[in-house]
Amino acid sequence: MQALFAALLFGASAPLAKLLLGDIEPVPLAAFLYLGSGFGILAIKLIQKIGKKKQNNEAQIKKADFFWLVGAILAGGVAAPIILLFSLKNTPASTASLLLNFESVATTLIAIIAFKEAISHRAWWAVGLITLSSILLSLNISTGWGLSLGALGIVAACILWGIDNNFTRNISAKDPLSIVTIKGLAAGSFSLILAFSLGDSLPSLGIILNAMVLGCFCYGFSIVLFIRAMRSLGAARTSAVFGTAPLAGMILSFVVFKELPGWMFFIALPLMVIGTLFLTGEEHEHRHLHSAIVHEHAHSHEDDHHFHDHNGEFVKSHSHVHSHDAIQHSHHHMPDIHHRHVHSQQTRS
């Protein structure tokens, strides 16, 4: 549900941002969307701090996490948008729309190859169906086609966003509000500097505020939910569910702009629903080994992995450094922060 709501919010950003594009250039719009997500989530953190209780509910970002965080910012917040910006100039719109769907595929492949995330046959079908439905939704056979250097640039941008997703997955156990605040402010600041260097003019204060509010909800809250979903689902499955975002955008476009969906919509819709059901109904159980580990993340004592004592006091969601003894057992699980073990061929299906 968190991944689906993240997709719903992000999918809504495209038609809503379209309302602003007549009054603001694309690069400064991207800058204020990112800045809006950063400042919006920062405001929530400050409100939480004012009413802060003694108990800490989220693990804070530590020095060891900055490699992954900086890598995610550089790959997804800086390099990918720049490459995409220059690639779109020489790429037909229809080709660009189709190639942008490669992000989910890139995220899945990187998760499997580089981070050994386990993907079942059922999950592969889900990724394939959702990606296919996204391609059908963005298909426009009436416009120009062609693969070029620009098209390869878009593929490169998708790979960089796939790296961003997987790097963020590695720190998903940490406070998502802190992650989104840092990513939003860093990426937004860079895009704003880029806008000035390109000579783009700034719009009125009202347009800037509208863009930042849109960024807060459709980027900030969306990424927070995306990170929370990765804690339980891993990068590949969360990215697959997030691929339903174009459907939300198309539905909102119908409501806002009265744009009737084409016949492809009615083919893509059932494919996307079936793909999502494949993921939500996935069962994965086998005997697996948990090595002894010491780490920190938000947790409760209502699951099968957190039995440590708090002097007899029952504590719900909280965060602190804690240890896990080595254990071997069998139960249904996903590649969450406690189940990122390597699978043999027999246990992947």
mmCIF file of C-alpha atoms in Angstrom:
data_model
loop_
_atom_site.group_PDB
_atom_site.id
_atom_site.type_symbol
_atom_site.label_atom_id
_atom_site.label_comp_id
_atom_site.label_asym_id
_atom_site.label_seq_id
_atom_site.Cartn_x
_atom_site.Cartn_y
_atom_site.Cartn_z
ATOM 1 C CA MET A 1 0.000 0.000 0.000
ATOM 2 C CA GLN A 2 2.859 2.394 0.724
ATOM 3 C CA ALA A 3 4.351 1.732 -2.733
ATOM 4 C CA LEU A 4 0.947 2.207 -4.377
ATOM 5 C CA PHE A 5 0.293 5.501 -2.574
ATOM 6 C CA ALA A 6 3.818 6.630 -3.518
ATOM 7 C CA ALA A 7 3.009 5.862 -7.166
ATOM 8 C CA LEU A 8 -0.339 7.663 -6.895
ATOM 9 C CA LEU A 9 1.290 10.828 -5.556
ATOM 10 C CA PHE A 10 4.136 10.800 -8.072
ATOM 11 C CA GLY A 11 1.806 10.004 -10.965
ATOM 12 C CA ALA A 12 -0.284 13.041 -10.046
ATOM 13 C CA SER A 13 2.776 15.305 -10.341
ATOM 14 C CA ALA A 14 2.904 15.225 -14.168
ATOM 15 C CA PRO A 15 -0.589 16.604 -14.968
ATOM 16 C CA LEU A 16 -0.434 19.062 -12.059
ATOM 17 C CA ALA A 17 3.022 20.293 -13.104
ATOM 18 C CA LYS A 18 1.638 20.751 -16.620
ATOM 19 C CA LEU A 19 -0.628 23.469 -15.197
ATOM 20 C CA LEU A 20 2.493 25.410 -14.153
ATOM 21 C CA LEU A 21 4.616 24.956 -17.281
ATOM 22 C CA GLY A 22 3.048 27.929 -19.037
ATOM 23 C CA ASP A 23 4.479 30.220 -16.345
ATOM 24 C CA ILE A 24 7.816 28.556 -15.518
ATOM 25 C CA GLU A 25 10.645 26.917 -17.463
ATOM 26 C CA PRO A 26 11.239 23.145 -17.009
ATOM 27 C CA VAL A 27 14.604 23.396 -15.200
ATOM 28 C CA PRO A 28 13.543 25.927 -12.533
ATOM 29 C CA LEU A 29 10.302 23.967 -12.156
ATOM 30 C CA ALA A 30 12.331 20.828 -11.388
ATOM 31 C CA ALA A 31 14.425 22.876 -8.948
ATOM 32 C CA PHE A 32 11.428 24.154 -6.989
ATOM 33 C CA LEU A 33 9.748 20.723 -7.007
ATOM 34 C CA TYR A 34 12.851 19.228 -5.368
ATOM 35 C CA LEU A 35 13.257 22.198 -3.013
ATOM 36 C CA GLY A 36 9.600 21.912 -2.083
ATOM 37 C CA SER A 37 10.086 18.266 -1.151
ATOM 38 C CA GLY A 38 13.187 19.100 0.904
ATOM 39 C CA PHE A 39 11.770 22.096 2.766
ATOM 40 C CA GLY A 40 8.339 20.478 3.193
ATOM 41 C CA ILE A 41 9.719 17.345 4.830
ATOM 42 C CA LEU A 42 12.161 19.479 6.847
ATOM 43 C CA ALA A 43 9.164 21.398 8.236
ATOM 44 C CA ILE A 44 7.585 18.103 9.316
ATOM 45 C CA LYS A 45 10.818 17.087 11.039
ATOM 46 C CA LEU A 46 10.928 20.412 12.905
ATOM 47 C CA ILE A 47 7.311 19.977 14.033
ATOM 48 C CA GLN A 48 8.165 16.480 15.246
ATOM 49 C CA LYS A 49 11.195 17.826 17.087
ATOM 50 C CA ILE A 50 9.088 20.410 18.920
ATOM 51 C CA GLY A 51 6.791 17.678 20.234
ATOM 52 C CA LYS A 52 9.587 15.144 20.561
ATOM 53 C CA LYS A 53 9.198 12.434 23.151
ATOM 54 C CA LYS A 54 12.018 10.717 24.981
ATOM 55 C CA GLN A 55 11.667 7.703 22.735
ATOM 56 C CA ASN A 56 13.310 7.883 19.286
ATOM 57 C CA ASN A 57 11.143 6.249 16.602
ATOM 58 C CA GLU A 58 13.578 6.307 13.661
ATOM 59 C CA ALA A 59 17.241 5.467 13.210
ATOM 60 C CA GLN A 60 19.316 8.527 12.398
ATOM 61 C CA ILE A 61 21.712 8.759 9.463
ATOM 62 C CA LYS A 62 25.269 7.919 10.499
ATOM 63 C CA LYS A 63 28.669 8.511 8.897
ATOM 64 C CA ALA A 64 28.659 5.060 7.316
ATOM 65 C CA ASP A 65 25.389 5.879 5.492
ATOM 66 C CA PHE A 66 26.719 8.927 3.648
ATOM 67 C CA PHE A 67 28.399 6.856 0.938
ATOM 68 C CA TRP A 68 24.995 5.514 -0.126
ATOM 69 C CA LEU A 69 23.205 8.848 0.388
ATOM 70 C CA VAL A 70 25.743 10.927 -1.551
ATOM 71 C CA GLY A 71 25.820 8.279 -4.281
ATOM 72 C CA ALA A 72 22.021 8.389 -4.567
ATOM 73 C CA ILE A 73 22.026 12.207 -4.779
ATOM 74 C CA LEU A 74 24.781 12.302 -7.408
ATOM 75 C CA ALA A 75 23.254 9.511 -9.512
ATOM 76 C CA GLY A 76 19.528 10.295 -9.282
ATOM 77 C CA GLY A 77 19.391 13.951 -8.275
ATOM 78 C CA VAL A 78 22.257 15.418 -10.308
ATOM 79 C CA ALA A 79 23.610 13.228 -13.135
ATOM 80 C CA ALA A 80 20.340 11.615 -14.311
ATOM 81 C CA PRO A 81 18.337 14.876 -14.725
ATOM 82 C CA ILE A 82 21.222 16.559 -16.594
ATOM 83 C CA ILE A 83 21.656 13.638 -19.007
ATOM 84 C CA LEU A 84 17.891 13.461 -19.506
ATOM 85 C CA LEU A 85 17.656 17.224 -20.133
ATOM 86 C CA PHE A 86 20.202 17.138 -22.947
ATOM 87 C CA SER A 87 18.951 13.822 -24.351
ATOM 88 C CA LEU A 88 15.352 15.011 -24.713
ATOM 89 C CA LYS A 89 16.449 17.707 -27.174
ATOM 90 C CA ASN A 90 17.303 15.117 -29.845
ATOM 91 C CA THR A 91 14.820 12.366 -29.039
ATOM 92 C CA PRO A 92 11.224 12.016 -30.309
ATOM 93 C CA ALA A 93 8.672 12.388 -27.504
ATOM 94 C CA SER A 94 7.204 8.923 -28.095
ATOM 95 C CA THR A 95 10.615 7.263 -27.921
ATOM 96 C CA ALA A 96 11.502 9.202 -24.760
ATOM 97 C CA SER A 97 8.255 8.176 -23.032
ATOM 98 C CA LEU A 98 8.845 4.521 -23.795
ATOM 99 C CA LEU A 99 12.487 4.537 -22.753
ATOM 100 C CA LEU A 100 11.714 6.188 -19.402
ATOM 101 C CA ASN A 101 9.889 2.990 -18.437
ATOM 102 C CA PHE A 102 13.311 1.307 -18.411
ATOM 103 C CA GLU A 103 13.890 2.689 -14.889
ATOM 104 C CA SER A 104 11.957 -0.161 -13.249
ATOM 105 C CA VAL A 105 13.815 -2.743 -15.316
ATOM 106 C CA ALA A 106 17.171 -1.113 -14.506
ATOM 107 C CA THR A 107 16.319 -1.040 -10.790
ATOM 108 C CA THR A 108 15.413 -4.742 -10.866
ATOM 109 C CA LEU A 109 18.524 -5.802 -12.785
ATOM 110 C CA ILE A 110 20.844 -3.792 -10.525
ATOM 111 C CA ALA A 111 19.109 -5.195 -7.426
ATOM 112 C CA ILE A 112 19.656 -8.749 -8.677
ATOM 113 C CA ILE A 113 23.153 -8.453 -10.153
ATOM 114 C CA ALA A 114 24.849 -5.989 -7.801
ATOM 115 C CA PHE A 115 22.941 -6.488 -4.532
ATOM 116 C CA LYS A 116 21.852 -10.149 -4.914
ATOM 117 C CA GLU A 117 18.198 -9.389 -4.215
ATOM 118 C CA ALA A 118 16.032 -12.474 -4.677
ATOM 119 C CA ILE A 119 13.338 -12.280 -7.373
ATOM 120 C CA SER A 120 10.798 -15.077 -7.741
ATOM 121 C CA HIS A 121 9.208 -16.120 -11.041
ATOM 122 C CA ARG A 122 5.972 -14.508 -9.861
ATOM 123 C CA ALA A 123 7.760 -11.211 -9.171
ATOM 124 C CA TRP A 124 9.398 -11.347 -12.635
ATOM 125 C CA TRP A 125 5.952 -11.681 -14.196
ATOM 126 C CA ALA A 126 4.741 -8.725 -12.143
ATOM 127 C CA VAL A 127 7.693 -6.558 -13.211
ATOM 128 C CA GLY A 128 7.137 -7.551 -16.842
ATOM 129 C CA LEU A 129 3.379 -6.893 -16.840
ATOM 130 C CA ILE A 130 3.619 -3.529 -15.089
ATOM 131 C CA THR A 131 6.474 -2.415 -17.355
ATOM 132 C CA LEU A 132 4.545 -3.528 -20.449
ATOM 133 C CA SER A 133 1.423 -1.672 -19.303
ATOM 134 C CA SER A 134 3.486 1.470 -18.669
ATOM 135 C CA ILE A 135 4.913 1.201 -22.192
ATOM 136 C CA LEU A 136 1.412 0.873 -23.650
ATOM 137 C CA LEU A 137 0.241 3.936 -21.696
ATOM 138 C CA SER A 138 3.108 6.027 -23.085
ATOM 139 C CA LEU A 139 2.901 4.652 -26.637
ATOM 140 C CA ASN A 140 2.161 7.274 -29.290
ATOM 141 C CA ILE A 141 2.412 5.818 -32.781
ATOM 142 C CA SER A 142 1.471 9.117 -34.462
ATOM 143 C CA THR A 143 4.759 10.858 -33.604
ATOM 144 C CA GLY A 144 8.306 10.315 -34.766
ATOM 145 C CA TRP A 145 10.468 7.368 -33.808
ATOM 146 C CA GLY A 146 14.146 6.620 -33.829
ATOM 147 C CA LEU A 147 17.005 5.447 -31.671
ATOM 148 C CA SER A 148 19.843 7.934 -31.414
ATOM 149 C CA LEU A 149 22.550 9.147 -29.076
ATOM 150 C CA GLY A 150 19.781 11.011 -27.232
ATOM 151 C CA ALA A 151 17.846 7.760 -26.782
ATOM 152 C CA LEU A 152 20.928 6.090 -25.342
ATOM 153 C CA GLY A 153 21.231 9.065 -22.986
ATOM 154 C CA ILE A 154 17.709 8.431 -21.693
ATOM 155 C CA VAL A 155 18.590 4.785 -21.068
ATOM 156 C CA ALA A 156 21.694 5.970 -19.188
ATOM 157 C CA ALA A 157 19.509 8.297 -17.078
ATOM 158 C CA CYS A 158 17.200 5.379 -16.215
ATOM 159 C CA ILE A 159 20.201 3.282 -15.178
ATOM 160 C CA LEU A 160 21.347 6.132 -12.926
ATOM 161 C CA TRP A 161 17.875 6.295 -11.334
ATOM 162 C CA GLY A 162 18.071 2.524 -10.875
ATOM 163 C CA ILE A 163 21.366 3.049 -9.027
ATOM 164 C CA ASP A 164 19.697 5.792 -6.964
ATOM 165 C CA ASN A 165 16.855 3.430 -5.995
ATOM 166 C CA ASN A 166 19.240 0.650 -4.954
ATOM 167 C CA PHE A 167 21.560 2.969 -3.041
ATOM 168 C CA THR A 168 18.550 4.394 -1.200
ATOM 169 C CA ARG A 169 17.359 0.852 -0.495
ATOM 170 C CA ASN A 170 20.608 0.242 1.410
ATOM 171 C CA ILE A 171 19.770 3.051 3.862
ATOM 172 C CA SER A 172 15.992 2.545 3.876
ATOM 173 C CA ALA A 173 16.169 1.434 7.519
ATOM 174 C CA LYS A 174 17.214 4.981 8.475
ATOM 175 C CA ASP A 175 14.895 7.966 8.991
ATOM 176 C CA PRO A 176 13.182 8.521 5.594
ATOM 177 C CA LEU A 177 12.369 12.126 6.503
ATOM 178 C CA SER A 178 16.067 12.894 6.887
ATOM 179 C CA ILE A 179 16.910 11.107 3.634
ATOM 180 C CA VAL A 180 14.262 12.994 1.637
ATOM 181 C CA THR A 181 15.181 16.339 3.228
ATOM 182 C CA ILE A 182 18.834 15.980 2.261
ATOM 183 C CA LYS A 183 18.092 14.621 -1.222
ATOM 184 C CA GLY A 184 15.481 17.274 -1.943
ATOM 185 C CA LEU A 185 17.572 20.245 -0.802
ATOM 186 C CA ALA A 186 20.725 18.976 -2.550
ATOM 187 C CA ALA A 187 19.067 18.119 -5.870
ATOM 188 C CA GLY A 188 16.880 21.250 -5.803
ATOM 189 C CA SER A 189 19.829 23.543 -5.126
ATOM 190 C CA PHE A 190 21.807 21.998 -7.961
ATOM 191 C CA SER A 191 18.888 22.342 -10.405
ATOM 192 C CA LEU A 192 18.406 25.970 -9.369
ATOM 193 C CA ILE A 193 22.097 26.720 -10.024
ATOM 194 C CA LEU A 194 21.737 24.973 -13.387
ATOM 195 C CA ALA A 195 18.677 27.090 -14.208
ATOM 196 C CA PHE A 196 20.602 30.307 -13.504
ATOM 197 C CA SER A 197 23.550 29.098 -15.602
ATOM 198 C CA LEU A 198 21.165 28.405 -18.511
ATOM 199 C CA GLY A 199 19.738 31.903 -18.222
ATOM 200 C CA ASP A 200 16.218 30.809 -17.232
ATOM 201 C CA SER A 201 14.149 33.533 -15.605
ATOM 202 C CA LEU A 202 12.343 33.038 -12.305
ATOM 203 C CA PRO A 203 8.530 33.173 -12.227
ATOM 204 C CA SER A 204 6.348 35.044 -9.752
ATOM 205 C CA LEU A 205 6.385 34.162 -6.060
ATOM 206 C CA GLY A 206 2.952 32.576 -6.354
ATOM 207 C CA ILE A 207 4.123 30.152 -9.054
ATOM 208 C CA ILE A 208 7.209 29.289 -6.999
ATOM 209 C CA LEU A 209 5.082 28.529 -3.930
ATOM 210 C CA ASN A 210 2.665 26.414 -5.989
ATOM 211 C CA ALA A 211 5.590 24.417 -7.403
ATOM 212 C CA MET A 212 7.071 23.880 -3.944
ATOM 213 C CA VAL A 213 3.739 22.725 -2.465
ATOM 214 C CA LEU A 214 3.358 20.331 -5.381
ATOM 215 C CA GLY A 215 6.904 19.078 -4.792
ATOM 216 C CA CYS A 216 6.255 18.596 -1.084
ATOM 217 C CA PHE A 217 3.310 16.270 -1.670
ATOM 218 C CA CYS A 218 4.063 14.585 -5.006
ATOM 219 C CA TYR A 219 7.837 14.287 -4.543
ATOM 220 C CA GLY A 220 8.522 14.544 -0.785
ATOM 221 C CA PHE A 221 5.712 12.416 0.617
ATOM 222 C CA SER A 222 5.959 10.063 -2.359
ATOM 223 C CA ILE A 223 9.669 9.368 -1.783
ATOM 224 C CA VAL A 224 9.116 8.913 1.977
ATOM 225 C CA LEU A 225 6.505 6.238 1.229
ATOM 226 C CA PHE A 226 8.783 4.727 -1.431
ATOM 227 C CA ILE A 227 11.616 4.374 1.095
ATOM 228 C CA ARG A 228 9.312 2.880 3.718
ATOM 229 C CA ALA A 229 8.040 0.364 1.148
ATOM 230 C CA MET A 230 11.618 -0.676 0.289
ATOM 231 C CA ARG A 231 12.156 -1.647 3.911
ATOM 232 C CA SER A 232 9.711 -4.493 3.471
ATOM 233 C CA LEU A 233 9.683 -5.219 -0.272
ATOM 234 C CA GLY A 234 13.205 -4.491 -1.453
ATOM 235 C CA ALA A 235 14.140 -2.304 -4.416
ATOM 236 C CA ALA A 236 12.893 -4.477 -7.295
ATOM 237 C CA ARG A 237 9.342 -5.097 -6.050
ATOM 238 C CA THR A 238 8.854 -1.536 -4.791
ATOM 239 C CA SER A 239 10.032 -0.156 -8.116
ATOM 240 C CA ALA A 240 7.656 -2.473 -9.958
ATOM 241 C CA VAL A 241 4.651 -1.272 -7.944
ATOM 242 C CA PHE A 242 5.867 2.309 -8.401
ATOM 243 C CA GLY A 243 5.608 1.673 -12.136
ATOM 244 C CA THR A 244 1.829 2.103 -11.798
ATOM 245 C CA ALA A 245 2.412 5.885 -11.519
ATOM 246 C CA PRO A 246 1.515 6.579 -15.200
ATOM 247 C CA LEU A 247 -1.956 5.147 -14.559
ATOM 248 C CA ALA A 248 -2.557 7.649 -11.752
ATOM 249 C CA GLY A 249 -1.289 10.457 -13.967
ATOM 250 C CA MET A 250 -3.581 9.463 -16.824
ATOM 251 C CA ILE A 251 -6.641 9.282 -14.567
ATOM 252 C CA LEU A 252 -5.898 12.712 -13.083
ATOM 253 C CA SER A 253 -5.332 14.106 -16.589
ATOM 254 C CA PHE A 254 -8.845 12.991 -17.444
ATOM 255 C CA VAL A 255 -10.225 14.758 -14.349
ATOM 256 C CA VAL A 256 -8.203 17.985 -14.741
ATOM 257 C CA PHE A 257 -7.873 18.377 -18.520
ATOM 258 C CA LYS A 258 -10.853 16.261 -19.641
ATOM 259 C CA GLU A 259 -8.441 14.237 -21.784
ATOM 260 C CA LEU A 260 -10.136 10.982 -22.722
ATOM 261 C CA PRO A 261 -7.779 7.980 -22.514
ATOM 262 C CA GLY A 262 -6.998 6.180 -25.757
ATOM 263 C CA TRP A 263 -7.773 2.574 -26.529
ATOM 264 C CA MET A 264 -4.336 1.550 -25.196
ATOM 265 C CA PHE A 265 -5.527 2.540 -21.723
ATOM 266 C CA PHE A 266 -8.078 -0.278 -21.671
ATOM 267 C CA ILE A 267 -5.406 -2.809 -22.621
ATOM 268 C CA ALA A 268 -2.819 -1.472 -20.163
ATOM 269 C CA LEU A 269 -5.199 -1.206 -17.185
ATOM 270 C CA PRO A 270 -5.903 -4.942 -16.687
ATOM 271 C CA LEU A 271 -2.213 -5.769 -17.268
ATOM 272 C CA MET A 272 -1.217 -3.308 -14.546
ATOM 273 C CA VAL A 273 -3.847 -4.646 -12.138
ATOM 274 C CA ILE A 274 -2.793 -8.266 -12.750
ATOM 275 C CA GLY A 275 0.883 -7.370 -12.288
ATOM 276 C CA THR A 276 0.167 -5.600 -9.005
ATOM 277 C CA LEU A 277 -1.925 -8.541 -7.763
ATOM 278 C CA PHE A 278 0.959 -10.867 -8.607
ATOM 279 C CA LEU A 279 3.147 -8.916 -6.198
ATOM 280 C CA THR A 280 0.595 -8.433 -3.420
ATOM 281 C CA GLY A 281 -0.283 -12.130 -3.476
ATOM 282 C CA GLU A 282 3.303 -13.369 -3.633
ATOM 283 C CA GLU A 283 4.193 -16.096 -1.129
ATOM 284 C CA HIS A 284 7.834 -16.794 -0.365
ATOM 285 C CA GLU A 285 8.809 -19.240 2.361
ATOM 286 C CA HIS A 286 11.824 -21.449 2.933
ATOM 287 C CA ARG A 287 14.266 -22.314 5.681
ATOM 288 C CA HIS A 288 16.870 -19.549 5.906
ATOM 289 C CA LEU A 289 19.752 -18.503 8.137
ATOM 290 C CA HIS A 290 20.103 -15.141 9.882
ATOM 291 C CA SER A 291 23.714 -14.413 10.805
ATOM 292 C CA ALA A 292 24.416 -12.573 14.061
ATOM 293 C CA ILE A 293 24.212 -8.825 13.470
ATOM 294 C CA VAL A 294 24.194 -5.503 15.324
ATOM 295 C CA HIS A 295 22.260 -2.674 13.676
ATOM 296 C CA GLU A 296 19.726 0.109 14.232
ATOM 297 C CA HIS A 297 16.304 0.727 12.730
ATOM 298 C CA ALA A 298 12.707 1.401 13.711
ATOM 299 C CA HIS A 299 11.131 -1.766 15.124
ATOM 300 C CA SER A 300 8.565 -3.150 17.534
ATOM 301 C CA HIS A 301 8.492 -6.339 19.609
ATOM 302 C CA GLU A 302 5.522 -7.758 17.752
ATOM 303 C CA ASP A 303 7.463 -9.658 15.061
ATOM 304 C CA ASP A 304 9.700 -12.731 14.928
ATOM 305 C CA HIS A 305 13.034 -10.904 15.071
ATOM 306 C CA HIS A 306 13.009 -8.554 18.069
ATOM 307 C CA PHE A 307 12.910 -10.258 21.435
ATOM 308 C CA HIS A 308 15.296 -8.074 23.424
ATOM 309 C CA ASP A 309 14.090 -6.793 26.791
ATOM 310 C CA HIS A 310 13.331 -3.225 27.907
ATOM 311 C CA ASN A 311 13.244 -3.920 31.653
ATOM 312 C CA GLY A 312 9.829 -5.502 31.347
ATOM 313 C CA GLU A 313 8.344 -2.450 29.623
ATOM 314 C CA PHE A 314 6.411 -3.128 26.414
ATOM 315 C CA VAL A 315 7.585 -0.688 23.776
ATOM 316 C CA LYS A 316 5.889 -0.235 20.396
ATOM 317 C CA SER A 317 7.707 1.424 17.486
ATOM 318 C CA HIS A 318 11.104 2.735 18.560
ATOM 319 C CA SER A 319 14.720 2.797 17.403
ATOM 320 C CA HIS A 320 18.022 1.965 19.057
ATOM 321 C CA VAL A 321 21.123 -0.120 18.390
ATOM 322 C CA HIS A 322 20.289 -3.767 19.069
ATOM 323 C CA SER A 323 21.731 -7.189 18.312
ATOM 324 C CA HIS A 324 20.320 -10.316 16.680
ATOM 325 C CA ASP A 325 21.645 -13.752 17.523
ATOM 326 C CA ALA A 326 22.175 -16.228 14.708
ATOM 327 C CA ILE A 327 18.947 -18.095 13.986
ATOM 328 C CA GLN A 328 17.651 -20.500 11.378
ATOM 329 C CA HIS A 329 13.920 -20.766 10.749
ATOM 330 C CA SER A 330 11.215 -20.834 8.108
ATOM 331 C CA HIS A 331 8.392 -18.337 7.502
ATOM 332 C CA HIS A 332 6.911 -16.133 4.789
ATOM 333 C CA HIS A 333 9.198 -13.183 4.051
ATOM 334 C CA MET A 334 10.218 -10.608 1.466
ATOM 335 C CA PRO A 335 13.692 -9.068 0.915
ATOM 336 C CA ASP A 336 13.201 -6.661 3.819
ATOM 337 C CA ILE A 337 16.012 -5.339 6.022
ATOM 338 C CA HIS A 338 16.221 -8.716 7.815
ATOM 339 C CA HIS A 339 15.935 -10.961 4.750
ATOM 340 C CA ARG A 340 18.498 -9.880 2.171
ATOM 341 C CA HIS A 341 20.146 -13.269 2.066
ATOM 342 C CA VAL A 342 21.391 -14.893 -1.110
ATOM 343 C CA HIS A 343 19.077 -17.547 -2.580
ATOM 344 C CA SER A 344 19.937 -20.780 -4.272
ATOM 345 C CA GLN A 345 18.123 -21.691 -7.484
ATOM 346 C CA GLN A 346 15.797 -23.977 -5.532
ATOM 347 C CA THR A 347 14.503 -21.237 -3.230
ATOM 348 C CA ARG A 348 13.871 -18.482 -5.769
ATOM 349 C CA SER A 349 10.605 -19.708 -7.250
#
